[in-house]
Coordinates of C-alpha atoms in Angstrom, one line a residue:
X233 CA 76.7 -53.2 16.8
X234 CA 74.4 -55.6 14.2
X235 CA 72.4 -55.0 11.4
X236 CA 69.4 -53.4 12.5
X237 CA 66.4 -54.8 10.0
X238 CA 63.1 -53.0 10.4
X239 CA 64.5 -52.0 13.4
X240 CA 65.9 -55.5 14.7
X241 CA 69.5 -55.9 15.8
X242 CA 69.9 -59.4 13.5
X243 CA 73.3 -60.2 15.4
X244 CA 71.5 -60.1 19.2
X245 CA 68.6 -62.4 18.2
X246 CA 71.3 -64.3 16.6
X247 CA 72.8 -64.9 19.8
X248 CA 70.0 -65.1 21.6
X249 CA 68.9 -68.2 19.9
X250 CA 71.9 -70.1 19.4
X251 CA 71.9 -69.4 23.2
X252 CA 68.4 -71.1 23.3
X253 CA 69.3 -73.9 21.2
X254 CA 71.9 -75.1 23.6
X255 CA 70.1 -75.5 25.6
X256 CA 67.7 -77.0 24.5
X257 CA 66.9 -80.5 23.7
X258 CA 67.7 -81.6 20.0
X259 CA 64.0 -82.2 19.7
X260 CA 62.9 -78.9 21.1
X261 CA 65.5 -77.3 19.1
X262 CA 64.2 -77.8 16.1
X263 CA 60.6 -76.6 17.7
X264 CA 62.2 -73.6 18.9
X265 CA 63.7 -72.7 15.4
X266 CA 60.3 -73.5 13.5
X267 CA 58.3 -71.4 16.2
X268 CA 60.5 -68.5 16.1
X269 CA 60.7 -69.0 12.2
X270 CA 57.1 -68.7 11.9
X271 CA 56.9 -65.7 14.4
X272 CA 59.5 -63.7 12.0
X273 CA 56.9 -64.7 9.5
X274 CA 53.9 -63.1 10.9
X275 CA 56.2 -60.0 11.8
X276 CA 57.3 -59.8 8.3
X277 CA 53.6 -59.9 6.9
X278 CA 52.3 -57.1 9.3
X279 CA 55.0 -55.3 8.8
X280 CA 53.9 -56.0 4.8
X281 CA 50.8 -55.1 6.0
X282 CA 51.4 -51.9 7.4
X283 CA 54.2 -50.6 4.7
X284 CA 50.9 -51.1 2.4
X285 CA 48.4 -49.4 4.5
X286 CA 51.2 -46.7 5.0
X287 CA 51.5 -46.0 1.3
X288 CA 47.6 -46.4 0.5
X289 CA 47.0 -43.6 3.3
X290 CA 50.1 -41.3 1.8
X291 CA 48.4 -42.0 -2.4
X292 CA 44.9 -40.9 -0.4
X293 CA 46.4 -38.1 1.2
X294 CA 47.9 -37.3 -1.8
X295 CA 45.2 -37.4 -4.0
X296 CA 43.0 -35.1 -1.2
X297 CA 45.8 -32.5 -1.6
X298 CA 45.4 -32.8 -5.5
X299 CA 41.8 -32.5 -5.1
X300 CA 42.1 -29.8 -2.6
X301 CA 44.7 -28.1 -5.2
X302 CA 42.2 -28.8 -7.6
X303 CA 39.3 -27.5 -6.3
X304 CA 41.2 -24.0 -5.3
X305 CA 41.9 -23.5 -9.0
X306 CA 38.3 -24.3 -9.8
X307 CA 36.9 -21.7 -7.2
X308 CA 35.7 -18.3 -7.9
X309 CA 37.8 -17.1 -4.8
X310 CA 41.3 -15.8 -4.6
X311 CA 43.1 -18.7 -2.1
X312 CA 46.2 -18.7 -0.2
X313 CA 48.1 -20.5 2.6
X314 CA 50.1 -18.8 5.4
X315 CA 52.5 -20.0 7.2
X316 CA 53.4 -19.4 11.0
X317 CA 55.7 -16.5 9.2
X318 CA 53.1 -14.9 7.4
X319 CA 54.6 -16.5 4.1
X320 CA 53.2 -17.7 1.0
X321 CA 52.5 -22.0 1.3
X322 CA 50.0 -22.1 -1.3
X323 CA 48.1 -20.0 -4.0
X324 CA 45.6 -20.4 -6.6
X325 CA 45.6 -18.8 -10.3
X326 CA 42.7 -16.6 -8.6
X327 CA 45.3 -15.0 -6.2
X328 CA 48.1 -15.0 -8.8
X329 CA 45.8 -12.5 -10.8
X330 CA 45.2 -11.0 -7.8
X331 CA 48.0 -9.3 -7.1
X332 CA 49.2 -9.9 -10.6
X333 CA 52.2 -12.5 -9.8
X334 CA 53.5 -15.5 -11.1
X335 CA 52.5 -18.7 -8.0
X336 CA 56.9 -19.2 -8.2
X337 CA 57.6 -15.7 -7.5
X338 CA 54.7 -15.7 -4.3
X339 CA 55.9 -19.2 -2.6
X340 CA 57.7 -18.3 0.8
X341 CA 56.9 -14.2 0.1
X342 CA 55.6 -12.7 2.7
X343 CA 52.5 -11.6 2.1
X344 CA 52.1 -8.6 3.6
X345 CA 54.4 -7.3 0.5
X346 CA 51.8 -8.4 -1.8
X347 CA 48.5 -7.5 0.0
X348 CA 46.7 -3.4 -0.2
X349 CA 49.0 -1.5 1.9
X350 CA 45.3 0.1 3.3
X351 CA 43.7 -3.1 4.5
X352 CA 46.8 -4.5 5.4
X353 CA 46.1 -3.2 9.8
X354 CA 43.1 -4.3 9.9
X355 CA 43.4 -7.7 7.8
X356 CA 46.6 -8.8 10.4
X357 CA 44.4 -8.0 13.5
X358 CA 41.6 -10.0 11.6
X359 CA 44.1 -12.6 11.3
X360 CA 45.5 -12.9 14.6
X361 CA 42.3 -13.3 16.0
X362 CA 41.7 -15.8 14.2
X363 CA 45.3 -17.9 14.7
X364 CA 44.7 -17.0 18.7
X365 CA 41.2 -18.1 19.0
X366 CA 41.7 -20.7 16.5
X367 CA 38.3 -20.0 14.8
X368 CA 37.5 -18.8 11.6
X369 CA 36.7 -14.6 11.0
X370 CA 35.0 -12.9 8.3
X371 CA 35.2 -9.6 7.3
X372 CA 34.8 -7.1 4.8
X373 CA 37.5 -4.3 3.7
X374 CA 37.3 -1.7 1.1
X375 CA 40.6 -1.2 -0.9
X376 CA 41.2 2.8 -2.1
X377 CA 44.0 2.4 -4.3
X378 CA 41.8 -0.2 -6.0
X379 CA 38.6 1.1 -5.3
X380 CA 37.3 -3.1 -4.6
X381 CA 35.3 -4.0 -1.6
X382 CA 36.8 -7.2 -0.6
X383 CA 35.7 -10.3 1.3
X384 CA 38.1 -12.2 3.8
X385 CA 37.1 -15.6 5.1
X386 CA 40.1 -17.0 7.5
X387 CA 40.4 -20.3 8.8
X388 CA 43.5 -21.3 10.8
X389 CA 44.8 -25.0 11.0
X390 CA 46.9 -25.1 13.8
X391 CA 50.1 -22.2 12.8
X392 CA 48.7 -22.0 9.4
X393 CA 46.0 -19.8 8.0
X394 CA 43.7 -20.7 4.8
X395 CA 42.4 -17.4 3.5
X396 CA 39.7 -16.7 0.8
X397 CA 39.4 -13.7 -1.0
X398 CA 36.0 -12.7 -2.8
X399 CA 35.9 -9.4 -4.6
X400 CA 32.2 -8.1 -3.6
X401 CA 32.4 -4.9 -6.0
X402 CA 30.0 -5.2 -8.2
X403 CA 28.3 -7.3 -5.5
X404 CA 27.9 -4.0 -3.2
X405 CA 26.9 -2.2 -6.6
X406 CA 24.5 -4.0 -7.4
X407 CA 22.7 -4.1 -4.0
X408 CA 23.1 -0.7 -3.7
X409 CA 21.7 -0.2 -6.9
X410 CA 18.5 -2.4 -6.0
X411 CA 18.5 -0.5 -2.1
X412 CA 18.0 3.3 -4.6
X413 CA 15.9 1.4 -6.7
X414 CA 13.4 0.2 -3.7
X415 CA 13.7 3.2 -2.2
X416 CA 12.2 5.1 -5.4
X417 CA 10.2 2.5 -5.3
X418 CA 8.8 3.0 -1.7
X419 CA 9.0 6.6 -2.3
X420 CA 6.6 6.6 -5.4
X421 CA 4.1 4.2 -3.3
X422 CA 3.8 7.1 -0.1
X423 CA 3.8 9.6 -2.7
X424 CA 0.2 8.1 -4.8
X425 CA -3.1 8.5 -3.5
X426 CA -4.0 5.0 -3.5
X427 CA -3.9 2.7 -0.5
X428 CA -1.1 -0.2 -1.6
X429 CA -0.9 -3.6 -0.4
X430 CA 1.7 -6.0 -1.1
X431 CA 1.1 -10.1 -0.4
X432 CA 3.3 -12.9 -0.9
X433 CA 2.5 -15.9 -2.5
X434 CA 2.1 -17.3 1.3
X435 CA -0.9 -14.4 1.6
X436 CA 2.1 -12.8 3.9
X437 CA 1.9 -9.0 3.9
X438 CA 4.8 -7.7 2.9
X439 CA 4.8 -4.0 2.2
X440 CA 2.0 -1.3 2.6
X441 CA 2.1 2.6 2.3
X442 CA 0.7 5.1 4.3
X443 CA -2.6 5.5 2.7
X444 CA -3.5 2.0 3.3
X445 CA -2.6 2.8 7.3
X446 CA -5.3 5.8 7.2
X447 CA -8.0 4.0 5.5
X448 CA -7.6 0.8 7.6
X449 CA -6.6 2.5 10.7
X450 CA -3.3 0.2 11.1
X451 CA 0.2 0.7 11.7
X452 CA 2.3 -1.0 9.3
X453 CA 5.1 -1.8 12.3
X454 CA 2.1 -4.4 13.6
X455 CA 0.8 -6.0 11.0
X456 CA 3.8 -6.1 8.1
X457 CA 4.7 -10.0 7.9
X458 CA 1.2 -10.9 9.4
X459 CA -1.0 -13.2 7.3
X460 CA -2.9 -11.0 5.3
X461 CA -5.9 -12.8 5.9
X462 CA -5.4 -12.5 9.1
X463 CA -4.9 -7.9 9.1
X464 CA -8.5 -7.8 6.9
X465 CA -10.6 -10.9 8.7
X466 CA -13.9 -9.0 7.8
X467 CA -12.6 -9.5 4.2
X468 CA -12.6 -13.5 4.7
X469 CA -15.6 -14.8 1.9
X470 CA -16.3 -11.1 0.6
X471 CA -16.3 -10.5 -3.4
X472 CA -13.0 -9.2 -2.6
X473 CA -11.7 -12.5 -1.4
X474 CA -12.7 -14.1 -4.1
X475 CA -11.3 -12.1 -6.9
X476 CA -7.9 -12.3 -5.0
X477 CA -7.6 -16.1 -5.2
X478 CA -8.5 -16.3 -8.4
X479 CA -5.8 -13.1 -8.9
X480 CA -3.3 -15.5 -7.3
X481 CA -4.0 -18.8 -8.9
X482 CA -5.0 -17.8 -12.6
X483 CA -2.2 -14.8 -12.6
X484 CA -5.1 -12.7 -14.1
X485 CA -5.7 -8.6 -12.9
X486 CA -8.9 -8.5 -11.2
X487 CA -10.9 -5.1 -10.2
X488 CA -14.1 -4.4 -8.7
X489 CA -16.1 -1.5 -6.4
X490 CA -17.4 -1.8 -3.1
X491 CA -18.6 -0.4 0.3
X492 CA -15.7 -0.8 2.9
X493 CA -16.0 -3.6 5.3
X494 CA -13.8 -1.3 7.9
X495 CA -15.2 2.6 7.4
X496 CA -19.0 3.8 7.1
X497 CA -19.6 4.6 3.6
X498 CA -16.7 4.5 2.0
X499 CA -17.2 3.4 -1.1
X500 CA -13.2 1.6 -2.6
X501 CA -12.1 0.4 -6.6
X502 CA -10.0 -2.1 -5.9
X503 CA -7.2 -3.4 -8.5
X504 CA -5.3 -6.8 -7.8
X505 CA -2.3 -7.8 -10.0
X506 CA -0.2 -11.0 -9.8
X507 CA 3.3 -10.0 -9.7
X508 CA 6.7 -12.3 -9.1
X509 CA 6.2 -12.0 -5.3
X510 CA 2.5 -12.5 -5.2
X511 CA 0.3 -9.7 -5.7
X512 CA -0.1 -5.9 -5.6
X513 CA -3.7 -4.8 -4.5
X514 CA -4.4 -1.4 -5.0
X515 CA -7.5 0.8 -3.1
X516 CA -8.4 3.9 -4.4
X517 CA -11.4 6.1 -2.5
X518 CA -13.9 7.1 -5.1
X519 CA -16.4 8.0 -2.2
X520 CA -16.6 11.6 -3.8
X521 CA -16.1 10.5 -7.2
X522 CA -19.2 8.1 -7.0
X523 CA -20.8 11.3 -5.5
X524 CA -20.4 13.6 -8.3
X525 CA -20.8 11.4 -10.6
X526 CA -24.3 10.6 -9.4
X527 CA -24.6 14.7 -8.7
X528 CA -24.0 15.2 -12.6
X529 CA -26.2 12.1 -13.7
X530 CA -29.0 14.4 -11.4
X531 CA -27.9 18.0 -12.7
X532 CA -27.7 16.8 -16.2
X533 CA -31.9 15.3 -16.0
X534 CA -33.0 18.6 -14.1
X535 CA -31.3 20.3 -16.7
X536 CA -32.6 17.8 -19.3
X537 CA -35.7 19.1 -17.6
X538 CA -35.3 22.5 -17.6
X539 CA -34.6 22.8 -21.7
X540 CA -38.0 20.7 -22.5
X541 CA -40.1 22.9 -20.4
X542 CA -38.3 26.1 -22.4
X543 CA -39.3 24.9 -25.7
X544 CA -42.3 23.6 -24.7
X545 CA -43.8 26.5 -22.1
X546 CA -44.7 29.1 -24.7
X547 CA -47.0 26.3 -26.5
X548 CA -48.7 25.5 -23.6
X549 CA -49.2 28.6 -21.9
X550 CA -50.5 30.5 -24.8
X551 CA -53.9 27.9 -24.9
X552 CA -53.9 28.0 -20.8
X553 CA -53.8 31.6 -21.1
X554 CA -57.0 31.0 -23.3
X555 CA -58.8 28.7 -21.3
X556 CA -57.9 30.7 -18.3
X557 CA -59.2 34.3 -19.9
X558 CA -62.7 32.5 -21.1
X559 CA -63.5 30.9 -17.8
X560 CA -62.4 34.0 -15.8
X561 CA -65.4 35.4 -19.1
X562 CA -67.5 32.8 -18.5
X563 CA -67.4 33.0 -14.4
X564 CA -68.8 36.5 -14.3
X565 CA -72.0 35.9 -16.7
X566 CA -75.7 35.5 -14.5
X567 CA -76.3 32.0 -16.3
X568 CA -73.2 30.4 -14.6
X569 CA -73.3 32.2 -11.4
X570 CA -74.1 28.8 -10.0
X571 CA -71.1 27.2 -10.8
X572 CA -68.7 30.4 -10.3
X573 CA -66.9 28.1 -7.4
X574 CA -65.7 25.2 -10.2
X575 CA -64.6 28.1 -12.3
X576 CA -62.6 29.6 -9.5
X577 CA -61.5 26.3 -8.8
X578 CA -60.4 25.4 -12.6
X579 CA -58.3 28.7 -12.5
X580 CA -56.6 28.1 -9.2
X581 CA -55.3 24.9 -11.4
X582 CA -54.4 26.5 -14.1
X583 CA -52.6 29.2 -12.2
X584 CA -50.9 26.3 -10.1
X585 CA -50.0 24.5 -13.7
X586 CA -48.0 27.8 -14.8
X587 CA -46.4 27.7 -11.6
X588 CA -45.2 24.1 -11.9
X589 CA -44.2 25.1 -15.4
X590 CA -42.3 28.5 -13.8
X591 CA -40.5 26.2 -11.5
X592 CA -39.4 23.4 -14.7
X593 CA -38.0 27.0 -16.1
X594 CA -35.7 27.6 -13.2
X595 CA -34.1 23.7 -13.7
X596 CA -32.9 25.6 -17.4
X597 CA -29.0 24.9 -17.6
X598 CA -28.3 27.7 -19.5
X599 CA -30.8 30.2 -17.8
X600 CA -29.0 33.3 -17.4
X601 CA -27.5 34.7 -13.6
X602 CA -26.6 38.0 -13.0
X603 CA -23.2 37.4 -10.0
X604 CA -22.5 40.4 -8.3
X605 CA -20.7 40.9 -5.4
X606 CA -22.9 41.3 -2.3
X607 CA -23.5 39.9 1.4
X608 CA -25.4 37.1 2.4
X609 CA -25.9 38.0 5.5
X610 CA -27.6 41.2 4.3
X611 CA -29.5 39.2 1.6
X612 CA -30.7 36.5 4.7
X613 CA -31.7 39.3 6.8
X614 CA -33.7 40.9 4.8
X615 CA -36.3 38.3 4.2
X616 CA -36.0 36.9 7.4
X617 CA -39.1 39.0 8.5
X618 CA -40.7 36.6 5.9
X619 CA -39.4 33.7 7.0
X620 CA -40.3 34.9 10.8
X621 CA -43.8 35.4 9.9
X622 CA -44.2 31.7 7.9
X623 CA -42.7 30.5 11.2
X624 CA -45.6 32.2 13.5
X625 CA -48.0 30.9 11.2
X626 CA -46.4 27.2 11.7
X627 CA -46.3 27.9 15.6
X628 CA -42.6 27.5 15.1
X629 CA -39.3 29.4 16.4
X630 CA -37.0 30.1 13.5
X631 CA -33.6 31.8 14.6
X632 CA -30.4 33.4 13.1
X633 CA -26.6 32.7 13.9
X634 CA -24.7 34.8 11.6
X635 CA -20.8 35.4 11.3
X636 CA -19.1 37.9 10.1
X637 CA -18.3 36.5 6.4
X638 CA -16.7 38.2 3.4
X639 CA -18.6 39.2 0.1
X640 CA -19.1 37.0 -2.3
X641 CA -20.4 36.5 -6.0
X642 CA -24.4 35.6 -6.2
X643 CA -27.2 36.3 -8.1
X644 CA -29.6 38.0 -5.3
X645 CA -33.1 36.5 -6.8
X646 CA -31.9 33.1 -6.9
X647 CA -30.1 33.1 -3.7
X648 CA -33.5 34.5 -2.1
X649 CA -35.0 31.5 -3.6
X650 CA -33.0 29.4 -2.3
X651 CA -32.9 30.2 1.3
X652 CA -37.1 30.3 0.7
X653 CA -37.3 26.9 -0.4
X654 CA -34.7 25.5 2.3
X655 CA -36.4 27.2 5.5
X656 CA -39.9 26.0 3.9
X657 CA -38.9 22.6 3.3
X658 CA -37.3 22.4 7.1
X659 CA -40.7 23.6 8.4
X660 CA -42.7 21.7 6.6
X661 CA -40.3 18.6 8.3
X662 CA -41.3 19.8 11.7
X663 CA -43.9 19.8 14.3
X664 CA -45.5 22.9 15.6
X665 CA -42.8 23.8 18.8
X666 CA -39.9 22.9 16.5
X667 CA -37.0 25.4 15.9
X668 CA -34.8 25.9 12.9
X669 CA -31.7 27.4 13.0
X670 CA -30.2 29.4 10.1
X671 CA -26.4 30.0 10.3
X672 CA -23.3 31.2 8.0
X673 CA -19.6 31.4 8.9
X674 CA -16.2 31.2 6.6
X675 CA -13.6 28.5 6.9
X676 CA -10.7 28.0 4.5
X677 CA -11.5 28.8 1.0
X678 CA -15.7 28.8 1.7
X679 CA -18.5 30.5 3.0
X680 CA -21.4 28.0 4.3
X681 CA -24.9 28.8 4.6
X682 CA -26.9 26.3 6.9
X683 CA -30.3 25.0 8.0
X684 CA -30.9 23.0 10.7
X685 CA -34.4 21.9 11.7
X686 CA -35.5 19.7 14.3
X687 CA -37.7 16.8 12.2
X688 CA -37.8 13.1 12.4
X689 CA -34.8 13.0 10.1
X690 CA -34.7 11.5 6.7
X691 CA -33.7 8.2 5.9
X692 CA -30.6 7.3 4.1
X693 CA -32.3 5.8 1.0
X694 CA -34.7 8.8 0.8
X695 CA -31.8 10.9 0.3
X696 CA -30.2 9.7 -2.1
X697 CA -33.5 10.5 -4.0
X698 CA -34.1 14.3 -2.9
X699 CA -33.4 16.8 -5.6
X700 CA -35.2 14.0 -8.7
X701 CA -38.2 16.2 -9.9
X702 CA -41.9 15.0 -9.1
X703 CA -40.0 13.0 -6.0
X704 CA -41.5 14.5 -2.6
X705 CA -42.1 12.5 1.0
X706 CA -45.1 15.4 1.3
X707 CA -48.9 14.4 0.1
X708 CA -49.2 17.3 -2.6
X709 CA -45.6 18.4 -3.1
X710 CA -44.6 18.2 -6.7
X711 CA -40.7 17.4 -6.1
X712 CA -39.0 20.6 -7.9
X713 CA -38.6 22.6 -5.1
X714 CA -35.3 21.1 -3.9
X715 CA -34.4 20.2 -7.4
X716 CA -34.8 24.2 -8.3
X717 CA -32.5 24.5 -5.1
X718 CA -29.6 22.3 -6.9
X719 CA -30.1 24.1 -10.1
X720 CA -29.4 27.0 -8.2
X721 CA -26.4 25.9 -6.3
X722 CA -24.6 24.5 -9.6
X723 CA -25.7 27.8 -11.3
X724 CA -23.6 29.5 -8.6
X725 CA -20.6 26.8 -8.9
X726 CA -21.3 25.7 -5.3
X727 CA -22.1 22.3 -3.4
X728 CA -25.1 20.9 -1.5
X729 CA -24.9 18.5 0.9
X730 CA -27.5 17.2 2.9
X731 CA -27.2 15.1 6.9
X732 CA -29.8 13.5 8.6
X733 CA -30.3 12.1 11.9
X734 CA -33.2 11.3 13.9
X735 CA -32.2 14.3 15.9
X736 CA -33.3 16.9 12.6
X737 CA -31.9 17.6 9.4
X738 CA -29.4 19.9 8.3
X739 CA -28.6 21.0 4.7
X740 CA -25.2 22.8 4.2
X741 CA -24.6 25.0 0.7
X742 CA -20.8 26.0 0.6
X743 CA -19.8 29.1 -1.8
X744 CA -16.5 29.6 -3.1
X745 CA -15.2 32.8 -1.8
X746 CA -14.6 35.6 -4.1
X747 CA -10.8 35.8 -4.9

């Protein structure tokens, strides 16, 4: 057999064309051998050709595989390569401190010698599935001799598998620290009294705790990841609005106080702070803060009150009691028998002066109570005779609806005061046919004594007012007699509350019980 060249038998085209060139023609001989020379020509220059795209592809290949090798060394991840043996082809430094091996004493190990013996079930199974599906798997394994939470990512080429390994440890550590962290988090925000809303620099709400729900009347589950805009619409060009965009663009706290948009006199503070995901907005009710505030602002002027008219009573009553001895004198002599009436008339006055000046005594702050224990039913029914008789004269129907309630601490005068001045003032609110009710029962920690009449009702601004001395909706009243019932109510460390309709009025005093 020939030489083969490039895998050409040289002796058999040898033969072949001397075969040809006899023949041939002389002439077309020498054709021949010039054609078949140029052929080998071409041949030999593809076959140049290829040997140099051949060795270009195998220095490309090559240098992927160093860049590959490369680029496993540079990785965070532990790498190896399996074979269809479940040996060693490749590692990186990564995987060498790993398992804490030398890469020469790994190549052609197999790795199962090398690998946690308590992943090592689970990781094969992973890894099967992966070689039989021929799709990658990732999964997650926790190591107990090593006490690591591990990362596999598998993807097979054909009988091999490429495997990274990322240690997640202080990964899983540090989320579950952040997971105990929002969770004290969430549990501090359901555990304050203020409503909490959290928006996103999108005006996405976020977050929300369970006092925001109860003022709003929403359920988180509907409206979390909902524009926030969107969950308060009223709020859309409200003060409130406005202080939140400027929250959100200048990075600045804002606050301010307002009536609810959403619940009937509810009065909110509202505090807005920029944070990293947007803002925090704060509501906090001060309905009944606002309320005693304003109660004490009142209390402390009727009191204010009270403490002028004690220093100044004895000065003026001493020259009234003057004035009033000398005309009460002067009214019985013949010579003024003619004007007796403007007399009797100037001492009426006088007498209705140190009445008014009485009633500034009783708005004194420090004027002295005497609490003993008794029964306010008892105390009620014993005037009510009284009160039955000023309802006869008003052609009105005045009735009782008394529980049975437990003793308590009062000062009997004043407490007979008050229930006077109440049933008066509910009268005086009604027309002749009317009937008010008077009522007590206990509920929790309180007794409550109650009038009800059946007036026009008193309108919300007007209330607000009741109580200020020398303010009265009557023609001649003078304004203290409801003040003298708040003195008389703080006096006994007890609470007033008035509601109004156009159905009547009813005003509500609520004791403490005796402990």
């Amino acid at each position: 057999m020939g030489i083969r060249v490039n895998g050409v038998d040289k002796m058999l085209v040898k033969e072949k064309l001397h075969l040809k060139l006899d023949e041939a023609h002389p002439e077309d001989r020498e054709y021949l051998v010039r054609q078949k020379h140029q052929g080998l020509l071409r041949r030999n220059k593809k076959i140049e050709f290829l040997k140099c795209e051949l060795e270009t592809s195998i220095r490309e290949v090559q240098n992927l595989q160093s860049l590959l090798s490369e680029v496993h060394e540079r990785i965070s991840d532990a790498y190896y390569e399996l074979d269809s043996e479940w040996r060693f082809v490749n590692v990186n430094l990564k995987f060498c401190e790993f398992v804490k091996k030398e890469r020469d004493e790994l190549i052609g190990q197999l790795c199962r010698e090398y690998l946690p013996n308590v992943i090592t079930k689970e990781l094969f199974s992973q890894f099967m599935k992966a070689l039989t599906l021929q799709q990658p798997v990732q999964f997650e394994a926790f190591c107990e001799s090593t006490g690591k939470t591990l990362l596999f990512k598998a993807y097979p080429q054909n009988e091999r598998l490429h495997v990274y390994l990322s240690d997640l440890t202080e990964q899983r550590k540090a989320e579950m620290g952040l997971s105990e962290s929002k969770a004290k988090n969430n549990l501090i925000l359901e555990s304050i009294t203020d409503a909490f809303f959290a928006v996103d620099h999108d005006w996405k709400l976020i977050n929300m705790n369970h006092v925001a729900e109860g003022i709003y009347q929403f359920d988180r589950k509907t409206v979390l990841n909902r524009g926030f805009w969107e969950v308060l619409s009223k709020s859309v060009g409200s003060e409130f609005y406005a202080k939140c965009i400027k929250a959100m663009t200048e990075l600045t706290p804002q606050s301010l106080e307002a009536y609810s948009l959403y619940r009937t006199n509810l009065i909110l503070e509202a505090n807005i702070f920029p944070c990293q995901e947007g803002l925090y907005i704060f509501f906090r009710d001060v309905t009944e803060k606002r309320r005693i505030d304003k109660e004490l602002l009142r209390l402390n002027n009727l009191h204010l009150i009270g403490e002028l008219s004690a220093g100044i009573s004895h000065e003026i009553r001493n020259p009234m009691t003057t004035v009033r001895g000398f005309l009460q004198i002067m009214g019985h002599k013949q010579e003024y028998a003619k004007d007796y009436e403007f007399f009797n008339l100037m001492i009426t006055e006088l007498d209705r002066a140190n009445s008014i000046i009485s009633e500034f005594l009783s708005l004194a702050k420090d004027k002295p109570v005497k609490l003993q224990y008794a029964d306010l039913n008892e105390k009620i029914e014993a005037i009510f005779p009284l009160l039955l008789a000023d309802a006869l004269k008003s052609e009105m129907n005045i009735k009782m609806n008394l529980d049975c309630i437990p003793q308590i601490l009062i000062d009997e005068n004043e407490v007979r005061q008050l229930v006077l001045n109440l049933v008066r003032n509910g009268f005086e609110a009604m027309s002749p046919g009317g009937t008010l009710t008077i009522s007590t029962h206990a509920k929790d920690d309180y007794i409550y004594f109650e009038v009800l009449d059946e007036g026009s009702g008193i309108p919300p601004e007007i209330i607000e007012k009741l109580g200020t001395p020398f303010y009265s909706t009557k023609d001649y009243g003078t304004g203290l007699g409801l003040a003298i019932c708040y003195s008389i109510v703080n006096r006994h460390q007890a609470s007033l509350d008035i509601k109004s309709s156009s159905q009547g009025t009813k005003v509500t005093v609520k004791f403490k019980k005796a402990i």
